[in-house]
Amino acid sequence: MINSSPTQSKAISLNVQVRGKGFPILCLHGHPGSAESMSVFTDRLSQKFQTIAPDLRGYGNSRTSRDFEMSDHLQDLEALLEKFELKQSLLLGWSLGGILALELAIKNPERFTGLILIATAARPRGNHPKTTWQDLLFTGLSSMVNQIVPGWRWNIETFGKRSLYRYLLQQHTAVAYQHLAREGASAYLQTSGYARRALAAALKSRYNRLADLPQLQLPCLVLAAEGDRHITAESSLETARYIPDAGWKCYANTAHLFPWEIPEQVLEDIEKWIESKL
């Protein structure tokens, strides 16, 4: 999925949100996503640490005008590490961001003191049902109404639970839908066609980094959702089992967007883990 090639482009300067002071945590978003969609983590973690959340190439405000490969994300992130003179930091990645975090840690182990993987895997597997026109219709209706009245229970019950959100959430709470309105919608709209094509091409390669995980000599926390249809909990658990020093937790009655479903519990678990490792 992520291999260097002769056509690899040069690193670009990423748009970055930096918050707080203290030991740095590099926070990497998923697809579609942006630095802003990581605010569920940075709002809280920046009270004790310095959080650095970039828009990946082709996402958010890190614009590009040409096609690229997934490996170009690594070049951009390594350039970012140099720009901020990050000799050591924690890595936190959600979904695609977790895969990039794994790649960075494997390639630059001396730069990182710990790894937090959220809804991701070194050999990702999903079981998402085929999308129907009804799914798209209800997703569009739910999204439009949710932008006008974020978290409105009538909309959640009438359209949300019949839309594709039913595969991203199991707890259809007002808070989760407010995150969808504030961060999810803009992240989706700002995800470029270049980013979508790069990911689509990468998915065909059957990414598998399991064989390289035993070399990771840094503590890791792997968090997963029992009902994740995009990257299954089983594939996340497989990843945790291959990493020598990995903690594991799977949250019941949640799906791929579980940090937006149960933010307090997830953040409490992350903070406790960091305190035990730093």
PDB file of C-alpha atoms in Angstrom, residues 9-272:
ATOM      1  CA  SER A   9       6.955  13.766  -5.807  1.00  0.00           C
ATOM      2  CA  LYS A  10       8.707  16.195  -3.507  1.00  0.00           C
ATOM      3  CA  ALA A  11       7.425  16.884  -0.031  1.00  0.00           C
ATOM      4  CA  ILE A  12       4.949  19.728   0.303  1.00  0.00           C
ATOM      5  CA  SER A  13       4.460  22.059   3.250  1.00  0.00           C
ATOM      6  CA  LEU A  14       1.396  20.901   5.147  1.00  0.00           C
ATOM      7  CA  ASN A  15      -1.165  23.098   6.819  1.00  0.00           C
ATOM      8  CA  VAL A  16      -0.786  22.393  10.545  1.00  0.00           C
ATOM      9  CA  GLN A  17      -2.730  23.149  13.719  1.00  0.00           C
ATOM     10  CA  VAL A  18      -0.420  23.443  16.748  1.00  0.00           C
ATOM     11  CA  ARG A  19      -1.960  23.692  20.196  1.00  0.00           C
ATOM     12  CA  GLY A  20      -0.684  23.687  23.766  1.00  0.00           C
ATOM     13  CA  LYS A  21       2.782  23.258  25.236  1.00  0.00           C
ATOM     14  CA  GLY A  22       4.763  20.313  26.497  1.00  0.00           C
ATOM     15  CA  PHE A  23       5.794  16.956  25.077  1.00  0.00           C
ATOM     16  CA  PRO A  24       4.672  16.805  21.429  1.00  0.00           C
ATOM     17  CA  ILE A  25       1.985  14.474  20.063  1.00  0.00           C
ATOM     18  CA  LEU A  26       1.721  14.186  16.283  1.00  0.00           C
ATOM     19  CA  CYS A  27      -1.966  13.552  15.460  1.00  0.00           C
ATOM     20  CA  LEU A  28      -2.822  12.094  12.043  1.00  0.00           C
ATOM     21  CA  HIS A  29      -6.361  12.081  10.642  1.00  0.00           C
ATOM     22  CA  GLY A  30      -8.118   9.532   8.465  1.00  0.00           C
ATOM     23  CA  HIS A  31      -9.962   9.588   5.141  1.00  0.00           C
ATOM     24  CA  PRO A  32     -11.860  11.768   4.617  1.00  0.00           C
ATOM     25  CA  GLY A  33     -10.467  13.988   7.334  1.00  0.00           C
ATOM     26  CA  SER A  34      -8.484  17.039   8.336  1.00  0.00           C
ATOM     27  CA  ALA A  35      -6.608  18.482  11.278  1.00  0.00           C
ATOM     28  CA  GLU A  36      -9.900  19.865  12.535  1.00  0.00           C
ATOM     29  CA  SER A  37     -11.428  16.373  12.702  1.00  0.00           C
ATOM     30  CA  MET A  38      -8.736  15.504  15.261  1.00  0.00           C
ATOM     31  CA  SER A  39     -10.044  18.168  17.643  1.00  0.00           C
ATOM     32  CA  VAL A  40     -11.780  15.450  19.676  1.00  0.00           C
ATOM     33  CA  PHE A  41      -8.234  14.537  20.752  1.00  0.00           C
ATOM     34  CA  THR A  42      -6.401  17.870  20.550  1.00  0.00           C
ATOM     35  CA  ASP A  43      -8.973  19.845  22.559  1.00  0.00           C
ATOM     36  CA  ARG A  44      -8.167  17.717  25.594  1.00  0.00           C
ATOM     37  CA  LEU A  45      -4.595  16.567  25.036  1.00  0.00           C
ATOM     38  CA  SER A  46      -3.359  20.107  24.320  1.00  0.00           C
ATOM     39  CA  GLN A  47      -4.098  20.988  27.940  1.00  0.00           C
ATOM     40  CA  LYS A  48      -1.085  18.872  28.991  1.00  0.00           C
ATOM     41  CA  PHE A  49       0.879  18.375  25.779  1.00  0.00           C
ATOM     42  CA  GLN A  50       1.708  20.108  22.528  1.00  0.00           C
ATOM     43  CA  THR A  51      -0.514  18.662  19.813  1.00  0.00           C
ATOM     44  CA  ILE A  52       0.547  18.918  16.182  1.00  0.00           C
ATOM     45  CA  ALA A  53      -2.216  18.027  13.734  1.00  0.00           C
ATOM     46  CA  PRO A  54      -1.526  18.432  10.007  1.00  0.00           C
ATOM     47  CA  ASP A  55      -3.899  18.338   7.085  1.00  0.00           C
ATOM     48  CA  LEU A  56      -2.447  15.503   5.015  1.00  0.00           C
ATOM     49  CA  ARG A  57      -1.652  16.158   1.360  1.00  0.00           C
ATOM     50  CA  GLY A  58      -4.863  16.607  -0.613  1.00  0.00           C
ATOM     51  CA  TYR A  59      -6.959  17.076   2.539  1.00  0.00           C
ATOM     52  CA  GLY A  60      -8.172  20.178   4.341  1.00  0.00           C
ATOM     53  CA  ASN A  61      -5.983  23.161   3.472  1.00  0.00           C
ATOM     54  CA  SER A  62      -2.970  21.133   2.309  1.00  0.00           C
ATOM     55  CA  ARG A  63      -3.860  21.572  -1.329  1.00  0.00           C
ATOM     56  CA  THR A  64      -2.216  19.876  -4.275  1.00  0.00           C
ATOM     57  CA  SER A  65      -2.701  20.174  -8.028  1.00  0.00           C
ATOM     58  CA  ARG A  66      -1.544  16.743  -9.147  1.00  0.00           C
ATOM     59  CA  ASP A  67      -1.978  13.070  -8.480  1.00  0.00           C
ATOM     60  CA  PHE A  68       0.223  11.502  -5.836  1.00  0.00           C
ATOM     61  CA  GLU A  69       0.900   8.184  -4.102  1.00  0.00           C
ATOM     62  CA  MET A  70       0.354   7.202  -0.489  1.00  0.00           C
ATOM     63  CA  SER A  71       4.113   7.164   0.068  1.00  0.00           C
ATOM     64  CA  ASP A  72       4.145  10.920  -0.566  1.00  0.00           C
ATOM     65  CA  HIS A  73       2.323  11.380   2.739  1.00  0.00           C
ATOM     66  CA  LEU A  74       5.385   9.954   4.494  1.00  0.00           C
ATOM     67  CA  GLN A  75       7.700  12.405   2.753  1.00  0.00           C
ATOM     68  CA  ASP A  76       5.460  15.279   3.821  1.00  0.00           C
ATOM     69  CA  LEU A  77       5.342  14.064   7.423  1.00  0.00           C
ATOM     70  CA  GLU A  78       9.096  13.528   7.632  1.00  0.00           C
ATOM     71  CA  ALA A  79       9.578  17.073   6.336  1.00  0.00           C
ATOM     72  CA  LEU A  80       7.148  18.274   9.009  1.00  0.00           C
ATOM     73  CA  LEU A  81       9.188  16.496  11.713  1.00  0.00           C
ATOM     74  CA  GLU A  82      12.274  18.343  10.495  1.00  0.00           C
ATOM     75  CA  LYS A  83      10.478  21.685  10.280  1.00  0.00           C
ATOM     76  CA  PHE A  84       9.302  21.464  13.898  1.00  0.00           C
ATOM     77  CA  GLU A  85      12.609  19.894  14.993  1.00  0.00           C
ATOM     78  CA  LEU A  86      10.771  16.984  16.572  1.00  0.00           C
ATOM     79  CA  LYS A  87      13.527  14.687  17.767  1.00  0.00           C
ATOM     80  CA  GLN A  88      11.039  12.649  19.786  1.00  0.00           C
ATOM     81  CA  SER A  89       7.258  12.664  20.044  1.00  0.00           C
ATOM     82  CA  LEU A  90       4.216  10.494  20.528  1.00  0.00           C
ATOM     83  CA  LEU A  91       2.271   9.358  17.469  1.00  0.00           C
ATOM     84  CA  LEU A  92      -1.520   9.176  17.386  1.00  0.00           C
ATOM     85  CA  GLY A  93      -3.308   8.020  14.242  1.00  0.00           C
ATOM     86  CA  TRP A  94      -6.965   7.392  13.426  1.00  0.00           C
ATOM     87  CA  SER A  95      -7.861   5.015  10.560  1.00  0.00           C
ATOM     88  CA  LEU A  96      -5.649   5.978   7.573  1.00  0.00           C
ATOM     89  CA  GLY A  97      -3.707   8.171  10.003  1.00  0.00           C
ATOM     90  CA  GLY A  98      -2.947   5.050  12.035  1.00  0.00           C
ATOM     91  CA  ILE A  99      -1.503   3.300   8.997  1.00  0.00           C
ATOM     92  CA  LEU A 100       0.708   6.323   8.323  1.00  0.00           C
ATOM     93  CA  ALA A 101       1.698   6.382  11.989  1.00  0.00           C
ATOM     94  CA  LEU A 102       2.761   2.736  11.742  1.00  0.00           C
ATOM     95  CA  GLU A 103       4.805   3.502   8.637  1.00  0.00           C
ATOM     96  CA  LEU A 104       6.526   6.450  10.303  1.00  0.00           C
ATOM     97  CA  ALA A 105       7.334   4.410  13.406  1.00  0.00           C
ATOM     98  CA  ILE A 106       8.740   1.507  11.383  1.00  0.00           C
ATOM     99  CA  LYS A 107      10.850   3.838   9.249  1.00  0.00           C
ATOM    100  CA  ASN A 108      11.950   6.244  12.014  1.00  0.00           C
ATOM    101  CA  PRO A 109      11.800   4.306  15.312  1.00  0.00           C
ATOM    102  CA  GLU A 110      14.253   6.615  17.070  1.00  0.00           C
ATOM    103  CA  ARG A 111      11.901   9.588  16.666  1.00  0.00           C
ATOM    104  CA  PHE A 112       8.946   8.215  18.629  1.00  0.00           C
ATOM    105  CA  THR A 113       8.381   7.225  22.237  1.00  0.00           C
ATOM    106  CA  GLY A 114       4.942   5.683  21.799  1.00  0.00           C
ATOM    107  CA  LEU A 115       2.220   4.876  19.318  1.00  0.00           C
ATOM    108  CA  ILE A 116      -1.560   5.234  19.708  1.00  0.00           C
ATOM    109  CA  LEU A 117      -3.538   3.458  16.998  1.00  0.00           C
ATOM    110  CA  ILE A 118      -7.256   4.137  16.688  1.00  0.00           C
ATOM    111  CA  ALA A 119      -9.599   2.149  14.421  1.00  0.00           C
ATOM    112  CA  THR A 120      -6.724   1.001  12.230  1.00  0.00           C
ATOM    113  CA  ALA A 121      -4.640  -2.047  11.397  1.00  0.00           C
ATOM    114  CA  ALA A 122      -1.404  -3.217   9.801  1.00  0.00           C
ATOM    115  CA  ARG A 123      -3.488  -5.587   7.644  1.00  0.00           C
ATOM    116  CA  PRO A 124      -6.804  -3.735   7.451  1.00  0.00           C
ATOM    117  CA  ARG A 125      -9.933  -5.668   6.621  1.00  0.00           C
ATOM    118  CA  GLY A 126     -13.511  -4.480   6.408  1.00  0.00           C
ATOM    119  CA  ASN A 127     -16.967  -5.988   6.065  1.00  0.00           C
ATOM    120  CA  HIS A 128     -18.943  -2.986   4.840  1.00  0.00           C
ATOM    121  CA  PRO A 129     -22.095  -3.994   2.921  1.00  0.00           C
ATOM    122  CA  LYS A 130     -22.590  -2.821  -0.644  1.00  0.00           C
ATOM    123  CA  THR A 131     -23.848   0.765  -0.832  1.00  0.00           C
ATOM    124  CA  THR A 132     -27.322   1.226  -2.308  1.00  0.00           C
ATOM    125  CA  TRP A 133     -29.023   4.259  -3.810  1.00  0.00           C
ATOM    126  CA  GLN A 134     -31.241   4.395  -0.715  1.00  0.00           C
ATOM    127  CA  ASP A 135     -28.111   4.618   1.443  1.00  0.00           C
ATOM    128  CA  LEU A 136     -26.881   7.575  -0.588  1.00  0.00           C
ATOM    129  CA  LEU A 137     -30.278   9.271  -0.522  1.00  0.00           C
ATOM    130  CA  PHE A 138     -30.703   9.040   3.242  1.00  0.00           C
ATOM    131  CA  THR A 139     -27.074  10.015   3.829  1.00  0.00           C
ATOM    132  CA  GLY A 140     -27.540  13.145   1.755  1.00  0.00           C
ATOM    133  CA  LEU A 141     -30.797  14.068   3.488  1.00  0.00           C
ATOM    134  CA  SER A 142     -29.401  13.387   6.944  1.00  0.00           C
ATOM    135  CA  SER A 143     -26.257  15.400   6.244  1.00  0.00           C
ATOM    136  CA  MET A 144     -28.121  18.412   4.908  1.00  0.00           C
ATOM    137  CA  VAL A 145     -30.542  18.543   7.826  1.00  0.00           C
ATOM    138  CA  ASN A 146     -27.726  17.939  10.316  1.00  0.00           C
ATOM    139  CA  GLN A 147     -25.844  20.954   8.971  1.00  0.00           C
ATOM    140  CA  ILE A 148     -28.869  23.118   9.696  1.00  0.00           C
ATOM    141  CA  VAL A 149     -29.777  21.591  13.081  1.00  0.00           C
ATOM    142  CA  PRO A 150     -26.768  19.584  14.350  1.00  0.00           C
ATOM    143  CA  GLY A 151     -27.715  16.633  16.519  1.00  0.00           C
ATOM    144  CA  TRP A 152     -31.483  16.961  16.002  1.00  0.00           C
ATOM    145  CA  ARG A 153     -33.037  13.742  17.297  1.00  0.00           C
ATOM    146  CA  TRP A 154     -35.823  13.722  14.683  1.00  0.00           C
ATOM    147  CA  ASN A 155     -33.265  13.799  11.875  1.00  0.00           C
ATOM    148  CA  ILE A 156     -31.168  11.081  13.512  1.00  0.00           C
ATOM    149  CA  GLU A 157     -34.171   8.772  13.878  1.00  0.00           C
ATOM    150  CA  THR A 158     -35.753   9.575  10.508  1.00  0.00           C
ATOM    151  CA  PHE A 159     -32.726   9.772   8.197  1.00  0.00           C
ATOM    152  CA  GLY A 160     -29.487   9.173  10.130  1.00  0.00           C
ATOM    153  CA  LYS A 161     -30.152   5.604  11.223  1.00  0.00           C
ATOM    154  CA  ARG A 162     -31.196   4.695   7.659  1.00  0.00           C
ATOM    155  CA  SER A 163     -28.109   6.275   6.084  1.00  0.00           C
ATOM    156  CA  LEU A 164     -24.487   5.198   5.740  1.00  0.00           C
ATOM    157  CA  TYR A 165     -23.938   6.680   9.195  1.00  0.00           C
ATOM    158  CA  ARG A 166     -25.346   3.427  10.583  1.00  0.00           C
ATOM    159  CA  TYR A 167     -22.049   1.794   9.544  1.00  0.00           C
ATOM    160  CA  LEU A 168     -19.935   4.562  11.099  1.00  0.00           C
ATOM    161  CA  LEU A 169     -21.833   4.875  14.372  1.00  0.00           C
ATOM    162  CA  GLN A 170     -23.700   2.536  16.656  1.00  0.00           C
ATOM    163  CA  GLN A 171     -24.534   5.095  19.329  1.00  0.00           C
ATOM    164  CA  HIS A 172     -26.388   7.728  17.320  1.00  0.00           C
ATOM    165  CA  THR A 173     -25.940  10.447  19.912  1.00  0.00           C
ATOM    166  CA  ALA A 174     -26.446  14.166  19.440  1.00  0.00           C
ATOM    167  CA  VAL A 175     -22.747  14.690  20.267  1.00  0.00           C
ATOM    168  CA  ALA A 176     -21.631  12.355  17.468  1.00  0.00           C
ATOM    169  CA  TYR A 177     -23.857  14.131  14.952  1.00  0.00           C
ATOM    170  CA  GLN A 178     -22.583  17.499  16.128  1.00  0.00           C
ATOM    171  CA  HIS A 179     -19.059  16.316  15.334  1.00  0.00           C
ATOM    172  CA  LEU A 180     -20.290  15.207  11.917  1.00  0.00           C
ATOM    173  CA  ALA A 181     -21.701  18.682  11.325  1.00  0.00           C
ATOM    174  CA  ARG A 182     -18.704  20.619  12.660  1.00  0.00           C
ATOM    175  CA  GLU A 183     -15.800  18.547  11.407  1.00  0.00           C
ATOM    176  CA  GLY A 184     -17.077  15.680   9.277  1.00  0.00           C
ATOM    177  CA  ALA A 185     -18.895  17.640   6.589  1.00  0.00           C
ATOM    178  CA  SER A 186     -16.083  20.117   5.925  1.00  0.00           C
ATOM    179  CA  ALA A 187     -13.478  17.337   5.933  1.00  0.00           C
ATOM    180  CA  TYR A 188     -15.509  15.420   3.339  1.00  0.00           C
ATOM    181  CA  LEU A 189     -15.944  18.475   1.114  1.00  0.00           C
ATOM    182  CA  GLN A 190     -12.258  19.423   1.372  1.00  0.00           C
ATOM    183  CA  THR A 191     -10.976  15.963   0.485  1.00  0.00           C
ATOM    184  CA  SER A 192      -9.611  16.283  -3.027  1.00  0.00           C
ATOM    185  CA  GLY A 193     -10.057  13.912  -5.926  1.00  0.00           C
ATOM    186  CA  TYR A 194      -6.286  13.413  -5.851  1.00  0.00           C
ATOM    187  CA  ALA A 195      -6.526  12.074  -2.285  1.00  0.00           C
ATOM    188  CA  ARG A 196      -9.439   9.811  -3.169  1.00  0.00           C
ATOM    189  CA  ARG A 197      -7.574   8.367  -6.162  1.00  0.00           C
ATOM    190  CA  ALA A 198      -4.406   7.827  -4.125  1.00  0.00           C
ATOM    191  CA  LEU A 199      -6.311   5.868  -1.501  1.00  0.00           C
ATOM    192  CA  ALA A 200      -8.297   3.882  -4.088  1.00  0.00           C
ATOM    193  CA  ALA A 201      -5.071   2.846  -5.812  1.00  0.00           C
ATOM    194  CA  ALA A 202      -3.484   1.906  -2.497  1.00  0.00           C
ATOM    195  CA  LEU A 203      -6.408  -0.278  -1.424  1.00  0.00           C
ATOM    196  CA  LYS A 204      -5.826  -2.527  -4.419  1.00  0.00           C
ATOM    197  CA  SER A 205      -2.351  -3.465  -3.161  1.00  0.00           C
ATOM    198  CA  ARG A 206      -3.628  -5.462  -0.145  1.00  0.00           C
ATOM    199  CA  TYR A 207      -1.514  -3.615   2.388  1.00  0.00           C
ATOM    200  CA  ASN A 208       0.103  -5.888   4.984  1.00  0.00           C
ATOM    201  CA  ARG A 209       2.773  -4.751   7.445  1.00  0.00           C
ATOM    202  CA  LEU A 210       2.329  -7.500  10.043  1.00  0.00           C
ATOM    203  CA  ALA A 211       5.760  -9.024   9.401  1.00  0.00           C
ATOM    204  CA  ASP A 212       7.447  -5.717  10.298  1.00  0.00           C
ATOM    205  CA  LEU A 213       5.606  -5.117  13.562  1.00  0.00           C
ATOM    206  CA  PRO A 214       7.780  -7.286  15.859  1.00  0.00           C
ATOM    207  CA  GLN A 215      10.662  -4.878  15.240  1.00  0.00           C
ATOM    208  CA  LEU A 216       8.728  -2.028  16.882  1.00  0.00           C
ATOM    209  CA  GLN A 217      10.379  -1.563  20.256  1.00  0.00           C
ATOM    210  CA  LEU A 218       8.099   1.192  21.503  1.00  0.00           C
ATOM    211  CA  PRO A 219       4.951   0.981  23.606  1.00  0.00           C
ATOM    212  CA  CYS A 220       1.705   0.987  21.686  1.00  0.00           C
ATOM    213  CA  LEU A 221      -1.969   1.373  22.529  1.00  0.00           C
ATOM    214  CA  VAL A 222      -4.458  -0.126  20.072  1.00  0.00           C
ATOM    215  CA  LEU A 223      -8.089   0.987  20.401  1.00  0.00           C
ATOM    216  CA  ALA A 224     -10.898  -0.515  18.341  1.00  0.00           C
ATOM    217  CA  ALA A 225     -14.679  -0.624  18.006  1.00  0.00           C
ATOM    218  CA  GLU A 226     -16.592  -3.871  18.254  1.00  0.00           C
ATOM    219  CA  GLY A 227     -18.927  -2.829  15.409  1.00  0.00           C
ATOM    220  CA  ASP A 228     -16.356  -1.285  13.055  1.00  0.00           C
ATOM    221  CA  ARG A 229     -17.317  -2.224   9.472  1.00  0.00           C
ATOM    222  CA  HIS A 230     -14.512  -0.220   7.811  1.00  0.00           C
ATOM    223  CA  ILE A 231     -11.512  -1.684   9.683  1.00  0.00           C
ATOM    224  CA  THR A 232     -12.710  -4.589  11.787  1.00  0.00           C
ATOM    225  CA  ALA A 233     -11.855  -5.043  15.431  1.00  0.00           C
ATOM    226  CA  GLU A 234     -10.385  -8.431  14.499  1.00  0.00           C
ATOM    227  CA  SER A 235      -7.827  -6.826  12.190  1.00  0.00           C
ATOM    228  CA  SER A 236      -6.936  -4.265  14.881  1.00  0.00           C
ATOM    229  CA  LEU A 237      -6.484  -7.053  17.440  1.00  0.00           C
ATOM    230  CA  GLU A 238      -4.248  -8.916  15.008  1.00  0.00           C
ATOM    231  CA  THR A 239      -2.061  -5.802  14.824  1.00  0.00           C
ATOM    232  CA  ALA A 240      -1.859  -5.535  18.613  1.00  0.00           C
ATOM    233  CA  ARG A 241      -0.770  -9.172  18.881  1.00  0.00           C
ATOM    234  CA  TYR A 242       2.174  -8.610  16.524  1.00  0.00           C
ATOM    235  CA  ILE A 243       3.544  -5.591  18.427  1.00  0.00           C
ATOM    236  CA  PRO A 244       5.747  -6.690  21.384  1.00  0.00           C
ATOM    237  CA  ASP A 245       4.553  -3.988  23.821  1.00  0.00           C
ATOM    238  CA  ALA A 246       0.948  -3.290  22.887  1.00  0.00           C
ATOM    239  CA  GLY A 247      -2.061  -2.542  25.032  1.00  0.00           C
ATOM    240  CA  TRP A 248      -5.481  -3.358  23.604  1.00  0.00           C
ATOM    241  CA  LYS A 249      -9.024  -2.218  24.196  1.00  0.00           C
ATOM    242  CA  CYS A 250     -12.182  -2.837  22.203  1.00  0.00           C
ATOM    243  CA  TYR A 251     -15.287  -0.762  22.914  1.00  0.00           C
ATOM    244  CA  ALA A 252     -18.684  -2.455  22.755  1.00  0.00           C
ATOM    245  CA  ASN A 253     -21.636  -0.871  20.932  1.00  0.00           C
ATOM    246  CA  THR A 254     -19.454   1.464  18.882  1.00  0.00           C
ATOM    247  CA  ALA A 255     -18.248   1.720  15.270  1.00  0.00           C
ATOM    248  CA  HIS A 256     -15.491   3.387  13.216  1.00  0.00           C
ATOM    249  CA  LEU A 257     -16.191   6.875  14.573  1.00  0.00           C
ATOM    250  CA  PHE A 258     -16.124   5.721  18.189  1.00  0.00           C
ATOM    251  CA  PRO A 259     -14.016   8.686  19.406  1.00  0.00           C
ATOM    252  CA  TRP A 260     -17.066  10.808  18.518  1.00  0.00           C
ATOM    253  CA  GLU A 261     -19.460   8.339  20.148  1.00  0.00           C
ATOM    254  CA  ILE A 262     -17.714   7.920  23.506  1.00  0.00           C
ATOM    255  CA  PRO A 263     -15.105  10.722  23.639  1.00  0.00           C
ATOM    256  CA  GLU A 264     -14.789  10.900  27.423  1.00  0.00           C
ATOM    257  CA  GLN A 265     -14.038   7.197  27.814  1.00  0.00           C
ATOM    258  CA  VAL A 266     -11.568   7.133  24.916  1.00  0.00           C
ATOM    259  CA  LEU A 267      -9.689  10.212  26.131  1.00  0.00           C
ATOM    260  CA  GLU A 268      -9.550   8.920  29.688  1.00  0.00           C
ATOM    261  CA  ASP A 269      -8.025   5.656  28.458  1.00  0.00           C
ATOM    262  CA  ILE A 270      -5.494   7.492  26.295  1.00  0.00           C
ATOM    263  CA  GLU A 271      -4.453   9.824  29.115  1.00  0.00           C
ATOM    264  CA  LYS A 272      -4.004   6.951  31.562  1.00  0.00           C
TER     265      LYS A 272
END
